[in-house]
mmCIF file of C-alpha atoms in Angstrom:
data_model
loop_
_atom_site.group_PDB
_atom_site.id
_atom_site.type_symbol
_atom_site.label_atom_id
_atom_site.label_comp_id
_atom_site.label_asym_id
_atom_site.label_seq_id
_atom_site.Cartn_x
_atom_site.Cartn_y
_atom_site.Cartn_z
ATOM 1 C CA MET A 306 -55.272 -27.400 34.897
ATOM 2 C CA ASP A 307 -55.354 -23.636 34.653
ATOM 3 C CA TYR A 308 -53.634 -22.018 31.698
ATOM 4 C CA GLN A 309 -51.201 -19.152 32.208
ATOM 5 C CA ILE A 310 -49.901 -17.148 29.274
ATOM 6 C CA GLY A 311 -46.235 -17.478 28.404
ATOM 7 C CA TYR A 312 -45.531 -21.004 29.614
ATOM 8 C CA VAL A 313 -44.781 -24.419 28.180
ATOM 9 C CA TYR A 314 -46.925 -27.410 29.094
ATOM 10 C CA HIS A 315 -47.131 -31.167 28.883
ATOM 11 C CA ILE A 316 -50.428 -32.652 27.753
ATOM 12 C CA LYS A 317 -52.392 -35.735 28.681
ATOM 13 C CA ASP A 318 -52.087 -38.917 26.630
ATOM 14 C CA GLU A 319 -55.882 -38.883 26.475
ATOM 15 C CA TYR A 320 -55.709 -36.089 23.883
ATOM 16 C CA PHE A 321 -53.816 -38.240 21.381
ATOM 17 C CA THR A 322 -56.327 -41.054 21.784
ATOM 18 C CA LYS A 323 -59.195 -38.651 21.133
ATOM 19 C CA ALA A 324 -57.518 -36.739 18.266
ATOM 20 C CA MET A 325 -56.378 -39.800 16.285
ATOM 21 C CA ASP A 326 -54.053 -37.732 14.087
ATOM 22 C CA THR A 327 -50.842 -39.453 13.002
ATOM 23 C CA ASN A 328 -49.290 -36.068 12.200
ATOM 24 C CA LEU A 329 -49.284 -35.019 15.870
ATOM 25 C CA MET A 330 -45.976 -35.197 17.674
ATOM 26 C CA GLN A 331 -46.848 -37.944 20.153
ATOM 27 C CA ASN A 332 -46.463 -37.625 23.900
ATOM 28 C CA LYS A 333 -43.846 -39.416 25.964
ATOM 29 C CA GLU A 334 -41.422 -40.109 23.168
ATOM 30 C CA GLY A 335 -38.575 -42.166 24.559
ATOM 31 C CA GLY A 336 -40.421 -42.826 27.831
ATOM 32 C CA SER A 337 -40.541 -39.226 29.045
ATOM 33 C CA TYR A 338 -42.903 -36.273 28.746
ATOM 34 C CA ARG A 339 -41.848 -35.064 25.327
ATOM 35 C CA PRO A 340 -42.365 -32.896 23.483
ATOM 36 C CA THR A 341 -43.297 -29.856 25.486
ATOM 37 C CA TYR A 342 -45.793 -27.381 24.087
ATOM 38 C CA TYR A 343 -46.042 -23.616 24.197
ATOM 39 C CA ALA A 344 -49.718 -22.751 24.736
ATOM 40 C CA LEU A 345 -51.577 -19.736 23.371
ATOM 41 C CA ARG A 346 -55.250 -19.008 24.086
ATOM 42 C CA ASP A 347 -57.660 -18.281 21.238
ATOM 43 C CA ASP A 348 -60.159 -15.942 22.880
ATOM 44 C CA SER A 349 -62.657 -16.402 20.055
ATOM 45 C CA THR A 350 -63.070 -20.133 20.786
ATOM 46 C CA ALA A 351 -61.663 -20.587 24.332
ATOM 47 C CA LEU A 352 -59.310 -23.225 22.889
ATOM 48 C CA LEU A 353 -55.574 -23.339 23.469
ATOM 49 C CA TRP A 354 -53.263 -23.669 20.488
ATOM 50 C CA LEU A 355 -50.271 -25.820 21.343
ATOM 51 C CA ILE A 356 -46.969 -25.412 19.576
ATOM 52 C CA PRO A 357 -44.441 -28.233 20.014
ATOM 53 C CA MET A 358 -41.023 -27.121 21.132
ATOM 54 C CA SER A 359 -37.894 -28.994 20.080
ATOM 55 C CA THR A 360 -34.324 -28.798 21.333
ATOM 56 C CA ARG A 361 -33.161 -30.250 18.005
ATOM 57 C CA TYR A 362 -32.231 -26.705 17.093
ATOM 58 C CA ARG A 363 -29.751 -27.415 14.286
ATOM 59 C CA LYS A 364 -32.216 -29.645 12.441
ATOM 60 C CA TYR A 365 -34.965 -27.011 12.492
ATOM 61 C CA LYS A 366 -32.601 -24.092 11.878
ATOM 62 C CA ALA A 367 -31.591 -25.739 8.599
ATOM 63 C CA ILE A 368 -35.263 -26.087 7.585
ATOM 64 C CA HIS A 369 -35.968 -22.512 8.732
ATOM 65 C CA ASP A 370 -33.021 -21.105 6.792
ATOM 66 C CA LYS A 371 -34.011 -23.040 3.656
ATOM 67 C CA GLN A 372 -37.510 -21.522 3.803
ATOM 68 C CA VAL A 373 -36.119 -18.030 4.363
ATOM 69 C CA LYS A 374 -33.837 -18.457 1.357
ATOM 70 C CA LYS A 375 -36.697 -19.720 -0.822
ATOM 71 C CA TYR A 376 -39.607 -17.513 0.381
ATOM 72 C CA GLY A 377 -37.925 -14.604 2.173
ATOM 73 C CA ARG A 378 -39.413 -15.668 5.532
ATOM 74 C CA CYS A 379 -40.362 -18.689 7.613
ATOM 75 C CA LEU A 380 -43.722 -18.580 9.381
ATOM 76 C CA THR A 381 -43.784 -22.185 10.519
ATOM 77 C CA ILE A 382 -40.681 -22.334 12.737
ATOM 78 C CA VAL A 383 -39.685 -19.759 15.375
ATOM 79 C CA LEU A 384 -36.097 -20.068 16.585
ATOM 80 C CA GLY A 385 -34.919 -18.863 19.977
ATOM 81 C CA GLU A 386 -33.987 -20.048 23.437
ATOM 82 C CA TYR A 387 -35.940 -21.674 26.201
ATOM 83 C CA GLY A 388 -34.249 -21.931 29.558
ATOM 84 C CA ASP A 389 -30.936 -20.817 28.042
ATOM 85 C CA VAL A 390 -31.031 -23.728 25.557
ATOM 86 C CA PRO A 391 -31.508 -23.175 21.806
ATOM 87 C CA ALA A 392 -35.019 -24.254 20.833
ATOM 88 C CA ALA A 393 -37.323 -24.376 17.829
ATOM 89 C CA PHE A 394 -41.045 -23.705 18.192
ATOM 90 C CA LEU A 395 -42.801 -25.738 15.499
ATOM 91 C CA LEU A 396 -45.882 -23.865 14.360
ATOM 92 C CA GLN A 397 -46.068 -26.294 11.424
ATOM 93 C CA ASN A 398 -47.185 -28.888 14.014
ATOM 94 C CA MET A 399 -49.597 -26.719 16.025
ATOM 95 C CA PHE A 400 -52.975 -28.019 17.171
ATOM 96 C CA PRO A 401 -55.874 -26.945 19.396
ATOM 97 C CA VAL A 402 -56.913 -28.428 22.754
ATOM 98 C CA THR A 403 -59.285 -27.590 25.545
ATOM 99 C CA PRO A 404 -57.672 -26.604 28.875
ATOM 100 C CA TYR A 405 -58.694 -30.018 30.219
ATOM 101 C CA TYR A 406 -55.879 -31.683 28.266
ATOM 102 C CA LEU A 407 -53.105 -29.681 29.945
ATOM 103 C CA ASP A 408 -51.335 -32.104 32.274
ATOM 104 C CA HIS A 409 -48.768 -29.850 33.932
ATOM 105 C CA VAL A 410 -46.581 -26.825 33.319
ATOM 106 C CA HIS A 411 -42.946 -27.461 32.411
ATOM 107 C CA THR A 412 -40.612 -26.607 35.283
ATOM 108 C CA LYS A 413 -36.914 -26.231 35.956
ATOM 109 C CA ASN A 414 -35.776 -26.883 39.502
ATOM 110 C CA GLY A 415 -39.435 -27.023 40.510
ATOM 111 C CA ASN A 416 -40.300 -23.575 39.094
ATOM 112 C CA PRO A 417 -42.392 -22.855 35.985
ATOM 113 C CA LEU A 418 -40.118 -21.610 33.222
ATOM 114 C CA PRO A 419 -41.576 -18.852 31.018
ATOM 115 C CA VAL A 420 -40.927 -18.378 27.321
ATOM 116 C CA LYS A 421 -39.115 -15.114 26.538
ATOM 117 C CA TYR A 422 -41.515 -12.325 25.642
ATOM 118 C CA SER A 423 -39.881 -11.710 22.239
ATOM 119 C CA ILE A 424 -40.465 -15.355 21.288
ATOM 120 C CA GLN A 425 -44.066 -15.188 22.521
ATOM 121 C CA GLN A 426 -44.621 -12.173 20.263
ATOM 122 C CA ALA A 427 -43.053 -13.873 17.234
ATOM 123 C CA ILE A 428 -45.202 -16.973 17.771
ATOM 124 C CA THR A 429 -48.383 -14.892 18.159
ATOM 125 C CA THR A 430 -47.651 -12.903 15.001
ATOM 126 C CA ASN A 431 -46.823 -16.010 12.964
ATOM 127 C CA ILE A 432 -49.888 -17.929 14.144
ATOM 128 C CA LYS A 433 -52.141 -15.072 13.051
ATOM 129 C CA GLN A 434 -50.538 -15.108 9.601
ATOM 130 C CA ILE A 435 -50.668 -18.914 9.350
ATOM 131 C CA ARG A 436 -54.355 -18.955 10.263
ATOM 132 C CA GLN A 437 -55.097 -16.191 7.724
ATOM 133 C CA ILE A 438 -53.300 -18.137 4.994
ATOM 134 C CA HIS A 439 -55.095 -21.303 6.095
ATOM 135 C CA SER A 440 -58.493 -19.565 5.949
ATOM 136 C CA ARG A 441 -57.806 -18.859 2.261
ATOM 137 C CA GLY A 442 -57.494 -22.604 1.635
ATOM 138 C CA ARG A 443 -53.733 -23.053 1.736
ATOM 139 C CA LYS A 444 -52.494 -25.865 3.970
ATOM 140 C CA ILE A 445 -49.203 -25.064 5.678
ATOM 141 C CA THR A 446 -49.498 -27.155 8.842
ATOM 142 C CA PHE A 447 -48.967 -30.894 9.065
ATOM 143 C CA THR A 448 -51.923 -31.425 11.390
ATOM 144 C CA ASP A 449 -55.560 -31.261 10.300
ATOM 145 C CA ILE A 450 -56.275 -28.131 12.321
ATOM 146 C CA ASP A 451 -59.841 -27.743 11.034
ATOM 147 C CA ARG A 452 -60.861 -31.236 12.116
ATOM 148 C CA LEU A 453 -59.088 -30.931 15.468
ATOM 149 C CA GLN A 454 -60.578 -27.503 16.132
ATOM 150 C CA ASN A 455 -64.085 -28.787 15.341
ATOM 151 C CA LEU A 456 -63.493 -31.802 17.602
ATOM 152 C CA MET A 457 -62.416 -29.590 20.506
ATOM 153 C CA ILE A 458 -65.218 -27.047 19.998
ATOM 154 C CA GLU A 459 -67.735 -29.899 19.905
ATOM 155 C CA GLU A 460 -66.277 -31.166 23.162
ATOM 156 C CA LEU A 461 -66.531 -27.719 24.757
ATOM 157 C CA THR A 462 -70.143 -27.283 23.710
ATOM 158 C CA SER A 463 -71.377 -30.833 24.392
ATOM 159 C CA LEU A 464 -70.624 -30.884 28.107
ATOM 160 C CA PRO A 465 -70.903 -28.191 30.755
ATOM 161 C CA PHE A 466 -67.414 -26.685 31.006
ATOM 162 C CA THR A 467 -67.199 -27.148 34.759
ATOM 163 C CA ASN A 468 -68.066 -30.842 34.440
ATOM 164 C CA ASN A 469 -65.992 -31.506 31.324
ATOM 165 C CA HIS A 470 -64.295 -34.921 31.668
ATOM 166 C CA ASN A 471 -65.157 -35.440 35.317
#
């Protein structure tokens, strides 16, 4: 599937089988395509970083507010709206994939629903800071992003991109 900036996607079950990471928020929780993931391209690797989105806003707002109180900011959760519904974007659970693992874009009434630009900007800014902190050896994500990134880069380089997974 082709990636377009600013949208939320569902991913293939195949990714979870390949990744084997118990800290990933698993697909199809409760028998449906959940959670949905905001996708952001990393031009340096050609990977997409997926950020789970949750409508359990109150739960994550409490965690967000606790971090702001303690540290003066919260990099790992971006609060906002998606489709006029309060939502939390969980950067603490982000992980990389190749475009192959995108199953389909999230739609409302059959139309792709974009993430508000201000939220996209906040996510982009926070991811840059999280990755800088991570590069200095501090773990602030639940997922093993180094292992997953290496796994996806290996996949990209081991097969011709146009024939990947065919």
